[in-house]
Amino acid sequence: MTKEKIWDVVVIGAGPAGYVAAIRCAQLGLKTVCVDEWLNHKGESSLGGTCLNVGCIPSKALLESSHLYQQAKSEFDQHGISTDSLDIDIKTMQSRKAQVVSDLTQGILSLFKANNVEMIAGRAKITASDSIEIFSRKTRKKFDELKTKNIIIATGSSPVRLQQAMLKDGYIVDSAGALELDKVPERLGIIGAGAIGLELGSVWSRLGSEVVLLEAMKDFLPMADKKLAALVKRSLSKQSLDIRLNSRLVSAKIKNKKVQIVYEDTGRKKLGEKKETFDKLIIAVGRKPNSDRVFGDELGIEKDERCFILVDENCLTSVPNIYAIGDVVRGPMLAHKGSEEGVMVAELIAGKQAAVNYDLIPSVIYTHPEMAWAGKTEDECQSAGIKVKVGSFPFLASGRARAMAETEGLVKIIADATTDRVIGVHIFSVQASELIAQAVLMMDMQATAEDIALTMFAHPTLSEAMHEAALSVHGQAIHIKN
Ligand code: NAI
């Protein structure tokens, strides 16, 4: 029993926010324990939260497999590679994914050991600002009680459920269920054309499903650059993803082993109800913070109307010494945002100075090509009254992109017209998820478009598009007409 000990920090949750916070706390010499309740489908404790178990990592594993299959099917022939008989074994694809997940979740356990972070598998409940009770997930019985100087809540988020289409018998599934399908559905419906809908839609469409995405809003990816969002939509439509905007789900029922849905076409002057039948339906309409059951109201930890735990810029809650980070607090629900908050809070608890730059959180959607952006969009600049100069460069003019036969997309750089500082970068291309890192770096270092223009980039690389886009801000691009 760990009863007598007083911990410096108890971290609740071992997702990318919590496990990173715990490791950094321990590195800074704080006596740290991390409590996590996640059980995998074998009923074993598994660290890494949603990201590693049923989110970022398994989806990227399936995106990789499905992309290779798609390439072999329709792109190899241009390289002179013939594949007479091509097949995909979904079971093998799924077990490779499970292995990737298992290696990485066990990797966190090794990191905990290496850094002297203690781990407790169980459900934590905060009973006072210095006390936490731990319950078994299986028996629900209390088996431990911890005393601590600081608490970090990193309990993450869960998929939003739709009353009109509750999860059912493997026919109506959430994102976790959609990663576990054991065969390719002939017709797949997806409610929500956000990041999850688009990524899962891409996976199953590449493997042969006829995919229809129903999106309630009238705009596609409204938080992204308008021009790039339009390019992504056009590209995905060419890849046979049927994206229907203004389409709100009304009802769903299972009949004859199919999912029958009714949805409303809100874009028409006269509201029209439409019907569709699918083999599977994925619900991907957002996520909600896991802020219930972690503490009682008597503790005084305040939440907003959407149940996010209220925190200040240091991620401190309304109770001294209780912090909250990651998906359970305001800001985008992104693993890297949670991790950075984890590092910041660890440093603050250790008495150091730390901050997160919330203006520079990169966003990526892992379609093919990928969409990635950081900083401001042109629309945001316009609303804020910031005068801008914009440069862009299409991958059609990139030698490397041509050699790769990946010429779709462009880089767009937005610079402040007065200071020339780069304030927004928007990319649609293969490896945009990698390219965006240099954009974040340049903006964090407060580089000007001229700084980037004066930097030497290796040739031939996709990164040269960033260089050319910066040159084009001042009408000096070499490989396009300015
Ligand atoms: P989302 O909020 O990005 O998209 C959900 C979409 O569903 C919205 O566009 C919404 O208008 C639509 N919707 C809601 N109710 C609807 C209805 N009744 N009928 C039709 N459409 C409806 O949420 P998503 O895709 O589920 O992702 C959840 C979170 O996970 C997000 O915060 C996202 O950023 C994060 N995530 C990030 C990824 C990445 O960075 N690549 C990948 C996957 C998830």
Short mmCIF file of C-alpha atoms and ligand atoms in Angstrom, two decimals:
data_model
loop_
_atom_site.label_atom_id
_atom_site.label_comp_id
_atom_site.label_asym_id
_atom_site.label_seq_id
_atom_site.Cartn_x
_atom_site.Cartn_y
_atom_site.Cartn_z
CA MET A 1 0.00 0.00 0.00
CA THR A 2 1.15 3.49 -0.80
CA LYS A 3 -0.94 4.94 2.08
CA GLU A 4 1.65 6.50 4.35
CA LYS A 5 3.55 8.24 1.62
CA ILE A 6 2.89 11.88 0.68
CA TRP A 7 3.35 12.28 -3.08
CA ASP A 8 4.49 15.52 -4.69
CA VAL A 9 2.21 14.90 -7.65
CA VAL A 10 -0.60 12.52 -8.52
CA VAL A 11 -1.42 12.55 -12.23
CA ILE A 12 -4.86 11.18 -13.12
CA GLY A 13 -4.81 9.79 -16.66
CA ALA A 14 -1.96 8.36 -18.73
CA GLY A 15 -2.84 9.77 -22.15
CA PRO A 16 -0.43 12.07 -24.02
CA ALA A 17 -1.18 14.87 -21.55
CA GLY A 18 -0.94 12.81 -18.34
CA TYR A 19 1.96 10.49 -19.11
CA VAL A 20 4.11 13.34 -20.41
CA ALA A 21 3.27 15.42 -17.31
CA ALA A 22 4.18 12.49 -15.05
CA ILE A 23 7.53 11.86 -16.77
CA ARG A 24 8.48 15.55 -16.70
CA CYS A 25 7.49 15.83 -13.01
CA ALA A 26 9.70 12.85 -12.17
CA GLN A 27 12.57 14.24 -14.26
CA LEU A 28 12.33 17.40 -12.16
CA GLY A 29 12.76 15.38 -8.99
CA LEU A 30 9.11 15.28 -7.90
CA LYS A 31 7.76 12.07 -6.32
CA THR A 32 5.15 11.19 -8.91
CA VAL A 33 2.46 8.57 -9.35
CA CYS A 34 0.18 8.22 -12.36
CA VAL A 35 -3.24 6.57 -12.00
CA ASP A 36 -5.02 5.27 -15.10
CA GLU A 37 -8.17 3.19 -15.54
CA TRP A 38 -7.88 2.19 -19.23
CA LEU A 39 -8.47 -1.51 -19.94
CA ASN A 40 -7.84 -2.93 -23.39
CA HIS A 41 -10.13 -5.52 -24.98
CA LYS A 42 -8.22 -8.26 -23.14
CA GLY A 43 -9.13 -6.56 -19.87
CA GLU A 44 -5.52 -5.52 -19.24
CA SER A 45 -4.38 -2.10 -18.13
CA SER A 46 -3.05 -0.16 -21.13
CA LEU A 47 -1.38 3.25 -20.93
CA GLY A 48 -1.51 6.00 -23.55
CA GLY A 49 -5.21 6.89 -23.37
CA THR A 50 -7.30 7.47 -26.47
CA CYS A 51 -4.34 8.56 -28.63
CA LEU A 52 -2.40 5.33 -28.34
CA ASN A 53 -5.21 2.84 -27.78
CA VAL A 54 -8.06 3.94 -30.05
CA GLY A 55 -7.09 7.24 -31.67
CA CYS A 56 -4.06 8.80 -33.34
CA ILE A 57 -1.81 5.74 -33.44
CA PRO A 58 -4.14 2.93 -34.58
CA SER A 59 -5.77 5.25 -37.12
CA LYS A 60 -2.36 6.14 -38.57
CA ALA A 61 -1.48 2.42 -38.74
CA LEU A 62 -4.65 1.74 -40.76
CA LEU A 63 -4.16 4.85 -42.91
CA GLU A 64 -0.69 3.54 -43.77
CA SER A 65 -1.90 0.02 -44.67
CA SER A 66 -4.82 1.29 -46.70
CA HIS A 67 -2.64 3.83 -48.50
CA LEU A 68 -0.13 1.14 -49.51
CA TYR A 69 -2.97 -1.01 -50.81
CA GLN A 70 -4.43 1.90 -52.74
CA GLN A 71 -1.03 2.75 -54.23
CA ALA A 72 -0.39 -0.84 -55.24
CA LYS A 73 -3.84 -0.97 -56.84
CA SER A 74 -3.77 2.23 -58.83
CA GLU A 75 -0.39 3.92 -58.77
CA PHE A 76 2.29 1.26 -59.08
CA ASP A 77 1.71 0.74 -62.79
CA GLN A 78 3.02 4.23 -63.65
CA HIS A 79 6.35 3.17 -62.11
CA GLY A 80 6.37 0.03 -64.24
CA ILE A 81 5.56 -2.17 -61.27
CA SER A 82 2.90 -4.74 -62.04
CA THR A 83 0.83 -6.50 -59.45
CA ASP A 84 -1.19 -9.18 -61.17
CA SER A 85 -3.00 -10.40 -58.13
CA LEU A 86 -3.49 -7.98 -55.32
CA ASP A 87 -5.34 -8.71 -52.13
CA ILE A 88 -5.60 -7.36 -48.63
CA ASP A 89 -6.09 -9.51 -45.57
CA ILE A 90 -7.97 -7.35 -43.06
CA LYS A 91 -7.07 -9.68 -40.19
CA THR A 92 -3.33 -9.21 -40.83
CA MET A 93 -3.79 -5.46 -41.23
CA GLN A 94 -5.64 -5.32 -37.91
CA SER A 95 -3.10 -7.44 -36.06
CA ARG A 96 -0.25 -5.24 -37.33
CA LYS A 97 -2.17 -2.25 -35.97
CA ALA A 98 -2.72 -4.05 -32.63
CA GLN A 99 1.01 -4.79 -32.44
CA VAL A 100 1.92 -1.13 -33.06
CA VAL A 101 -0.49 -0.12 -30.29
CA SER A 102 0.79 -2.76 -27.89
CA ASP A 103 4.46 -1.84 -28.48
CA LEU A 104 3.78 1.83 -27.86
CA THR A 105 1.54 1.42 -24.81
CA GLN A 106 4.11 -0.91 -23.21
CA GLY A 107 6.75 1.65 -24.16
CA ILE A 108 5.10 4.14 -21.79
CA LEU A 109 5.35 1.64 -18.96
CA SER A 110 9.08 1.31 -19.67
CA LEU A 111 9.43 5.10 -19.72
CA PHE A 112 7.65 5.28 -16.36
CA LYS A 113 10.07 2.71 -14.92
CA ALA A 114 13.10 4.48 -16.38
CA ASN A 115 11.98 7.80 -14.89
CA ASN A 116 10.78 6.47 -11.51
CA VAL A 117 7.13 7.27 -12.11
CA GLU A 118 4.93 4.91 -10.13
CA MET A 119 1.89 3.55 -11.92
CA ILE A 120 -1.43 2.50 -10.41
CA ALA A 121 -4.10 0.84 -12.55
CA GLY A 122 -7.51 1.94 -11.29
CA ARG A 123 -10.10 4.69 -11.22
CA ALA A 124 -9.14 7.78 -9.21
CA LYS A 125 -11.56 9.97 -7.32
CA ILE A 126 -10.39 13.21 -5.75
CA THR A 127 -11.90 13.46 -2.25
CA ALA A 128 -10.03 16.55 -1.06
CA SER A 129 -7.38 18.84 -2.52
CA ASP A 130 -4.73 16.52 -1.04
CA SER A 131 -6.49 13.14 -1.15
CA ILE A 132 -7.38 10.65 -3.84
CA GLU A 133 -9.14 7.32 -3.51
CA ILE A 134 -8.43 4.54 -6.00
CA PHE A 135 -11.07 2.01 -7.07
CA SER A 136 -10.72 -1.22 -9.02
CA ARG A 137 -12.31 -1.05 -12.49
CA LYS A 138 -13.36 -4.68 -12.23
CA THR A 139 -14.71 -4.95 -8.65
CA ARG A 140 -15.42 -1.20 -8.23
CA LYS A 141 -13.99 -1.56 -4.70
CA LYS A 142 -11.67 1.01 -3.16
CA PHE A 143 -8.20 -0.44 -2.77
CA ASP A 144 -5.90 2.52 -2.14
CA GLU A 145 -5.81 6.07 -0.87
CA LEU A 146 -3.15 8.61 -1.79
CA LYS A 147 -2.01 11.77 -0.05
CA THR A 148 -0.44 14.38 -2.30
CA LYS A 149 0.73 17.98 -2.52
CA ASN A 150 -0.43 18.47 -6.15
CA ILE A 151 -2.93 16.85 -8.49
CA ILE A 152 -2.96 16.97 -12.28
CA ILE A 153 -6.26 15.95 -13.89
CA ALA A 154 -5.65 14.59 -17.40
CA THR A 155 -8.72 12.44 -17.91
CA GLY A 156 -9.21 13.18 -21.61
CA SER A 157 -12.42 13.02 -23.63
CA SER A 158 -14.98 10.57 -25.02
CA PRO A 159 -16.95 10.44 -28.26
CA VAL A 160 -20.18 12.43 -28.26
CA ARG A 161 -23.19 10.11 -28.59
CA LEU A 162 -26.18 10.95 -30.78
CA GLN A 163 -29.57 10.16 -29.22
CA GLN A 164 -30.96 9.43 -32.68
CA ALA A 165 -28.24 6.86 -33.43
CA MET A 166 -26.95 5.16 -30.30
CA LEU A 167 -24.17 2.59 -30.77
CA LYS A 168 -25.67 -0.76 -31.67
CA ASP A 169 -24.39 -4.33 -32.10
CA GLY A 170 -21.40 -3.38 -34.20
CA TYR A 171 -23.68 -1.77 -36.84
CA ILE A 172 -23.58 1.74 -35.42
CA VAL A 173 -20.09 2.35 -34.07
CA ASP A 174 -17.94 5.18 -32.76
CA SER A 175 -14.36 5.91 -33.85
CA ALA A 176 -12.99 3.11 -31.65
CA GLY A 177 -15.42 0.61 -33.19
CA ALA A 178 -14.57 1.85 -36.68
CA LEU A 179 -10.91 0.96 -36.10
CA GLU A 180 -11.86 -2.62 -35.26
CA LEU A 181 -13.99 -3.62 -38.27
CA ASP A 182 -13.00 -7.13 -39.37
CA LYS A 183 -14.24 -6.80 -42.91
CA VAL A 184 -14.67 -4.04 -45.44
CA PRO A 185 -18.27 -2.77 -45.35
CA GLU A 186 -19.79 -2.47 -48.82
CA ARG A 187 -21.55 0.79 -47.98
CA LEU A 188 -20.30 2.84 -45.07
CA GLY A 189 -22.08 5.89 -43.66
CA ILE A 190 -20.24 8.40 -41.51
CA ILE A 191 -21.96 11.11 -39.50
CA GLY A 192 -19.60 14.11 -39.21
CA ALA A 193 -16.98 15.25 -41.73
CA GLY A 194 -14.44 16.40 -39.13
CA ALA A 195 -10.93 14.99 -38.67
CA ILE A 196 -12.15 11.59 -37.47
CA GLY A 197 -14.80 11.19 -40.17
CA LEU A 198 -12.37 12.10 -42.95
CA GLU A 199 -9.55 9.87 -41.71
CA LEU A 200 -11.74 6.82 -41.09
CA GLY A 201 -13.62 7.47 -44.31
CA SER A 202 -10.30 7.48 -46.16
CA VAL A 203 -9.19 4.18 -44.61
CA TRP A 204 -12.32 2.21 -45.52
CA SER A 205 -12.84 3.88 -48.88
CA ARG A 206 -9.29 2.93 -49.97
CA LEU A 207 -10.06 -0.64 -48.95
CA GLY A 208 -13.15 -0.70 -51.16
CA SER A 209 -16.10 0.71 -49.18
CA GLU A 210 -18.51 3.09 -50.82
CA VAL A 211 -18.34 5.92 -48.27
CA VAL A 212 -20.94 8.63 -47.67
CA LEU A 213 -20.18 11.38 -45.14
CA LEU A 214 -23.08 13.42 -43.80
CA GLU A 215 -22.05 16.76 -42.36
CA ALA A 216 -24.55 19.03 -40.61
CA MET A 217 -22.68 22.27 -41.32
CA LYS A 218 -22.82 24.16 -44.60
CA ASP A 219 -19.04 24.71 -44.70
CA PHE A 220 -16.42 22.02 -45.07
CA LEU A 221 -13.61 22.22 -42.44
CA PRO A 222 -14.66 25.74 -41.39
CA MET A 223 -11.66 26.23 -39.09
CA ALA A 224 -9.20 25.79 -41.98
CA ASP A 225 -8.08 28.10 -44.81
CA LYS A 226 -11.03 28.38 -47.22
CA LYS A 227 -9.07 27.79 -50.41
CA LEU A 228 -7.25 24.76 -49.04
CA ALA A 229 -10.46 23.33 -47.55
CA ALA A 230 -12.02 23.55 -51.02
CA LEU A 231 -9.00 21.76 -52.52
CA VAL A 232 -9.23 19.00 -49.90
CA LYS A 233 -12.92 18.52 -50.57
CA ARG A 234 -12.36 18.31 -54.31
CA SER A 235 -9.49 15.87 -53.85
CA LEU A 236 -11.47 13.60 -51.50
CA SER A 237 -14.47 13.67 -53.85
CA LYS A 238 -12.15 12.49 -56.65
CA GLN A 239 -11.14 9.67 -54.33
CA SER A 240 -14.84 8.67 -54.21
CA LEU A 241 -15.65 10.04 -50.76
CA ASP A 242 -19.22 11.29 -51.09
CA ILE A 243 -19.28 14.32 -48.77
CA ARG A 244 -22.75 15.80 -48.29
CA LEU A 245 -22.84 19.12 -46.47
CA ASN A 246 -26.00 20.59 -44.88
CA SER A 247 -26.99 17.04 -43.96
CA ARG A 248 -28.22 16.47 -40.43
CA LEU A 249 -29.03 12.99 -39.16
CA VAL A 250 -32.63 12.56 -38.05
CA SER A 251 -32.87 8.86 -37.20
CA ALA A 252 -31.16 5.51 -37.61
CA LYS A 253 -32.44 1.98 -37.18
CA ILE A 254 -31.15 -1.51 -37.83
CA LYS A 255 -33.24 -3.56 -40.24
CA ASN A 256 -32.28 -6.73 -42.11
CA LYS A 257 -28.69 -6.41 -40.89
CA LYS A 258 -28.40 -2.95 -42.41
CA VAL A 259 -28.47 0.54 -40.94
CA GLN A 260 -31.31 2.59 -42.36
CA ILE A 261 -31.01 6.30 -41.77
CA VAL A 262 -33.08 9.38 -42.41
CA TYR A 263 -31.35 12.74 -42.73
CA GLU A 264 -32.42 16.27 -43.40
CA ASP A 265 -31.01 18.29 -46.26
CA THR A 266 -30.90 21.66 -44.52
CA GLY A 267 -29.37 23.40 -47.52
CA ARG A 268 -32.58 23.36 -49.51
CA LYS A 269 -35.17 26.07 -49.17
CA LYS A 270 -37.78 23.42 -48.45
CA LEU A 271 -36.42 21.02 -45.85
CA GLY A 272 -36.21 17.64 -47.46
CA GLU A 273 -35.88 14.31 -45.65
CA LYS A 274 -33.67 11.78 -47.40
CA LYS A 275 -32.97 8.13 -46.78
CA GLU A 276 -29.85 5.98 -47.02
CA THR A 277 -28.98 2.39 -46.21
CA PHE A 278 -25.53 1.34 -45.02
CA ASP A 279 -23.79 -1.81 -43.83
CA LYS A 280 -22.15 0.17 -41.02
CA LEU A 281 -22.60 3.65 -39.63
CA ILE A 282 -19.79 5.54 -37.88
CA ILE A 283 -20.69 8.35 -35.49
CA ALA A 284 -17.92 10.97 -35.52
CA VAL A 285 -19.61 14.13 -34.28
CA GLY A 286 -17.00 15.38 -31.83
CA ARG A 287 -15.77 14.52 -28.35
CA LYS A 288 -16.72 15.66 -24.85
CA PRO A 289 -14.48 16.14 -21.80
CA ASN A 290 -14.29 13.35 -19.20
CA SER A 291 -14.95 15.62 -16.25
CA ASP A 292 -17.63 13.71 -14.38
CA ARG A 293 -16.85 11.06 -11.74
CA VAL A 294 -13.34 12.43 -11.11
CA PHE A 295 -14.42 14.70 -8.23
CA GLY A 296 -17.56 15.76 -6.41
CA ASP A 297 -19.12 19.24 -6.50
CA GLU A 298 -18.10 19.84 -2.86
CA LEU A 299 -14.49 20.21 -3.99
CA GLY A 300 -15.23 23.48 -5.80
CA ILE A 301 -13.51 22.65 -9.10
CA GLU A 302 -15.43 24.78 -11.57
CA LYS A 303 -16.57 23.67 -15.03
CA ASP A 304 -18.07 25.57 -17.94
CA GLU A 305 -21.47 24.85 -19.50
CA ARG A 306 -19.92 22.22 -21.82
CA CYS A 307 -18.33 20.45 -18.85
CA PHE A 308 -14.75 21.51 -19.59
CA ILE A 309 -12.82 22.07 -16.33
CA LEU A 310 -12.14 25.79 -16.01
CA VAL A 311 -8.45 26.64 -15.82
CA ASP A 312 -6.27 29.74 -16.11
CA GLU A 313 -3.36 30.14 -18.58
CA ASN A 314 -1.23 27.95 -16.26
CA CYS A 315 -3.84 25.17 -16.34
CA LEU A 316 -4.61 25.77 -12.66
CA THR A 317 -8.22 25.00 -11.68
CA SER A 318 -10.27 27.01 -9.20
CA VAL A 319 -8.70 24.90 -6.42
CA PRO A 320 -5.07 25.66 -5.49
CA ASN A 321 -2.68 22.79 -6.30
CA ILE A 322 -5.17 21.06 -8.62
CA TYR A 323 -4.30 21.44 -12.30
CA ALA A 324 -6.14 20.14 -15.38
CA ILE A 325 -4.63 19.59 -18.83
CA GLY A 326 -5.41 18.13 -22.27
CA ASP A 327 -8.86 17.38 -23.71
CA VAL A 328 -10.61 17.97 -20.36
CA VAL A 329 -9.87 21.73 -20.59
CA ARG A 330 -10.43 24.48 -23.20
CA GLY A 331 -8.55 24.52 -26.51
CA PRO A 332 -8.31 22.03 -29.35
CA MET A 333 -8.51 18.35 -28.43
CA LEU A 334 -5.08 17.47 -29.74
CA ALA A 335 -2.48 15.16 -28.23
CA HIS A 336 0.42 17.58 -28.71
CA LYS A 337 -1.48 20.44 -27.05
CA GLY A 338 -2.09 18.21 -24.01
CA SER A 339 1.54 17.09 -23.88
CA GLU A 340 2.82 20.66 -23.92
CA GLU A 341 0.40 21.58 -21.14
CA GLY A 342 1.71 18.57 -19.19
CA VAL A 343 5.29 19.80 -19.49
CA MET A 344 4.27 23.34 -18.53
CA VAL A 345 2.41 22.24 -15.40
CA ALA A 346 5.27 19.97 -14.31
CA GLU A 347 7.71 22.88 -14.63
CA LEU A 348 5.39 25.22 -12.72
CA ILE A 349 4.95 22.71 -9.88
CA ALA A 350 8.76 22.41 -9.72
CA GLY A 351 8.95 26.19 -9.27
CA LYS A 352 10.16 27.01 -12.77
CA GLN A 353 8.73 29.42 -15.31
CA ALA A 354 6.81 27.89 -18.19
CA ALA A 355 4.11 28.73 -20.71
CA VAL A 356 2.33 27.21 -23.71
CA ASN A 357 2.06 29.26 -26.89
CA TYR A 358 -1.60 28.67 -27.69
CA ASP A 359 -1.33 30.74 -30.88
CA LEU A 360 0.89 28.14 -32.51
CA ILE A 361 -0.82 24.78 -32.16
CA PRO A 362 -0.40 22.84 -35.42
CA SER A 363 -3.46 21.08 -36.86
CA VAL A 364 -3.20 18.11 -39.20
CA ILE A 365 -5.77 16.03 -41.01
CA TYR A 366 -4.24 12.79 -42.21
CA THR A 367 -6.04 12.40 -45.50
CA HIS A 368 -4.07 11.87 -48.71
CA PRO A 369 -2.66 14.40 -49.40
CA GLU A 370 -2.52 15.71 -45.84
CA MET A 371 -3.82 19.08 -44.70
CA ALA A 372 -1.80 20.94 -42.06
CA TRP A 373 -1.81 24.45 -40.77
CA ALA A 374 -0.63 26.68 -37.92
CA GLY A 375 -1.09 30.33 -37.03
CA LYS A 376 -3.76 32.55 -38.54
CA THR A 377 -5.96 32.14 -41.60
CA GLU A 378 -6.52 35.05 -44.01
CA ASP A 379 -10.09 35.38 -42.69
CA GLU A 380 -8.86 35.66 -39.10
CA CYS A 381 -6.36 38.34 -40.15
CA GLN A 382 -9.11 40.24 -41.92
CA SER A 383 -11.42 40.13 -38.87
CA ALA A 384 -8.53 41.26 -36.66
CA GLY A 385 -7.74 44.12 -39.04
CA ILE A 386 -4.24 42.79 -39.78
CA LYS A 387 -2.98 43.73 -43.26
CA VAL A 388 -1.24 40.79 -44.86
CA LYS A 389 0.89 39.74 -47.80
CA VAL A 390 0.32 36.21 -49.06
CA GLY A 391 2.71 33.96 -50.95
CA SER A 392 1.98 30.50 -52.27
CA PHE A 393 3.64 27.73 -54.22
CA PRO A 394 2.00 24.76 -55.92
CA PHE A 395 3.58 21.31 -55.68
CA LEU A 396 3.00 20.95 -59.42
CA ALA A 397 6.12 23.14 -59.76
CA SER A 398 8.21 21.11 -57.29
CA GLY A 399 10.80 18.76 -58.79
CA ARG A 400 10.66 16.40 -55.83
CA ALA A 401 6.85 16.27 -55.88
CA ARG A 402 6.99 15.43 -59.61
CA ALA A 403 9.52 12.67 -59.00
CA MET A 404 7.21 11.29 -56.33
CA ALA A 405 4.13 11.68 -58.57
CA GLU A 406 2.56 13.67 -55.71
CA THR A 407 1.94 17.06 -57.30
CA GLU A 408 -1.39 17.84 -55.68
CA GLY A 409 -1.66 20.82 -53.33
CA LEU A 410 0.24 23.91 -52.30
CA VAL A 411 1.93 25.86 -49.53
CA LYS A 412 0.50 29.21 -48.53
CA ILE A 413 2.39 31.63 -46.31
CA ILE A 414 0.71 34.63 -44.72
CA ALA A 415 3.00 37.46 -43.60
CA ASP A 416 2.11 40.61 -41.70
CA ALA A 417 2.27 43.37 -44.34
CA THR A 418 3.82 45.83 -41.88
CA THR A 419 6.43 43.69 -40.10
CA ASP A 420 6.86 40.91 -42.72
CA ARG A 421 6.58 38.38 -39.87
CA VAL A 422 5.11 35.03 -40.87
CA ILE A 423 1.80 34.68 -39.02
CA GLY A 424 0.12 31.75 -40.75
CA VAL A 425 1.13 28.74 -42.84
CA HIS A 426 -1.33 26.43 -44.61
CA ILE A 427 -0.26 23.30 -46.45
CA PHE A 428 -2.08 20.69 -48.52
CA SER A 429 0.38 18.07 -49.71
CA VAL A 430 1.92 14.70 -48.99
CA GLN A 431 3.88 14.88 -45.75
CA ALA A 432 2.21 18.17 -44.79
CA SER A 433 2.22 16.82 -41.21
CA GLU A 434 6.04 16.88 -41.36
CA LEU A 435 6.35 20.15 -43.28
CA ILE A 436 4.19 22.05 -40.78
CA ALA A 437 6.85 21.59 -38.05
CA GLN A 438 9.21 23.98 -39.85
CA ALA A 439 6.35 26.47 -40.17
CA VAL A 440 5.69 26.36 -36.42
CA LEU A 441 9.41 26.74 -35.76
CA MET A 442 9.69 29.77 -38.05
CA MET A 443 6.67 31.44 -36.46
CA ASP A 444 7.83 30.63 -32.91
CA MET A 445 11.22 32.19 -33.76
CA GLN A 446 9.32 35.18 -35.18
CA ALA A 447 10.89 34.78 -38.60
CA THR A 448 9.96 37.15 -41.41
CA ALA A 449 9.12 35.99 -44.93
CA GLU A 450 12.45 37.48 -45.92
CA ASP A 451 14.29 35.35 -43.30
CA ILE A 452 12.81 32.22 -44.87
CA ALA A 453 13.55 33.52 -48.36
CA LEU A 454 17.22 33.99 -47.37
CA THR A 455 17.48 30.46 -45.92
CA MET A 456 19.01 27.64 -47.99
CA PHE A 457 16.81 24.56 -48.48
CA ALA A 458 18.11 21.20 -49.75
CA HIS A 459 17.21 20.27 -53.31
CA PRO A 460 15.19 18.36 -54.31
CA THR A 461 12.81 18.35 -51.34
CA LEU A 462 9.18 19.11 -50.63
CA SER A 463 10.42 21.73 -48.15
CA GLU A 464 11.57 23.86 -51.06
CA ALA A 465 7.89 24.70 -51.56
CA MET A 466 8.05 26.51 -48.21
CA HIS A 467 11.07 28.47 -49.46
CA GLU A 468 9.38 29.36 -52.73
CA ALA A 469 6.14 30.36 -50.96
CA ALA A 470 8.19 32.72 -48.74
CA LEU A 471 9.91 34.14 -51.84
CA SER A 472 6.52 34.56 -53.48
CA VAL A 473 5.34 36.79 -50.57
CA HIS A 474 7.56 39.44 -52.20
CA GLY A 475 7.02 38.34 -55.78
CA GLN A 476 10.45 36.67 -56.00
CA ALA A 477 9.61 32.98 -56.47
CA ILE A 478 11.90 31.34 -59.02
CA HIS A 479 9.89 28.36 -60.22
CA ILE A 480 6.50 30.01 -60.81
CA LYS A 481 5.30 33.18 -62.42
CA ASN A 482 4.87 35.70 -59.61
P1 NAI B 1 -15.11 17.37 -35.07
O1 NAI B 1 -15.75 18.30 -34.12
O2 NAI B 1 -13.82 17.72 -35.68
O3 NAI B 1 -16.13 17.05 -36.28
C1 NAI B 1 -17.44 16.56 -36.04
C2 NAI B 1 -18.36 17.03 -37.15
O4 NAI B 1 -19.62 16.41 -36.97
C3 NAI B 1 -18.59 18.52 -37.15
O5 NAI B 1 -18.20 19.05 -38.39
C4 NAI B 1 -20.09 18.65 -36.89
O6 NAI B 1 -20.68 19.71 -37.60
C5 NAI B 1 -20.63 17.33 -37.38
N1 NAI B 1 -21.91 16.93 -36.78
C6 NAI B 1 -22.29 17.06 -35.49
N2 NAI B 1 -23.54 16.56 -35.32
C7 NAI B 1 -23.97 16.13 -36.53
C8 NAI B 1 -25.19 15.50 -37.02
N3 NAI B 1 -26.19 15.23 -36.19
N4 NAI B 1 -25.28 15.18 -38.34
C9 NAI B 1 -24.24 15.45 -39.17
N5 NAI B 1 -23.08 16.03 -38.76
C10 NAI B 1 -22.94 16.36 -37.45
O7 NAI B 1 -15.02 15.99 -34.28
P2 NAI B 1 -14.34 14.60 -34.63
O8 NAI B 1 -13.99 14.47 -36.07
O9 NAI B 1 -15.27 13.60 -34.04
O10 NAI B 1 -13.01 14.66 -33.79
C11 NAI B 1 -13.06 14.80 -32.37
C12 NAI B 1 -11.83 15.48 -31.83
O11 NAI B 1 -10.69 14.68 -32.03
C13 NAI B 1 -11.59 16.81 -32.52
O12 NAI B 1 -11.32 17.77 -31.54
C14 NAI B 1 -10.40 16.57 -33.37
O13 NAI B 1 -9.57 17.71 -33.45
C15 NAI B 1 -9.67 15.42 -32.65
N6 NAI B 1 -9.00 14.61 -33.65
C16 NAI B 1 -7.89 15.08 -34.24
C17 NAI B 1 -7.27 14.37 -35.24
C18 NAI B 1 -6.06 14.93 -35.87
O14 NAI B 1 -5.48 15.85 -35.34
N7 NAI B 1 -5.65 14.42 -37.02
C19 NAI B 1 -7.76 13.07 -35.68
C20 NAI B 1 -8.94 12.69 -35.01
C21 NAI B 1 -9.52 13.43 -34.04
#
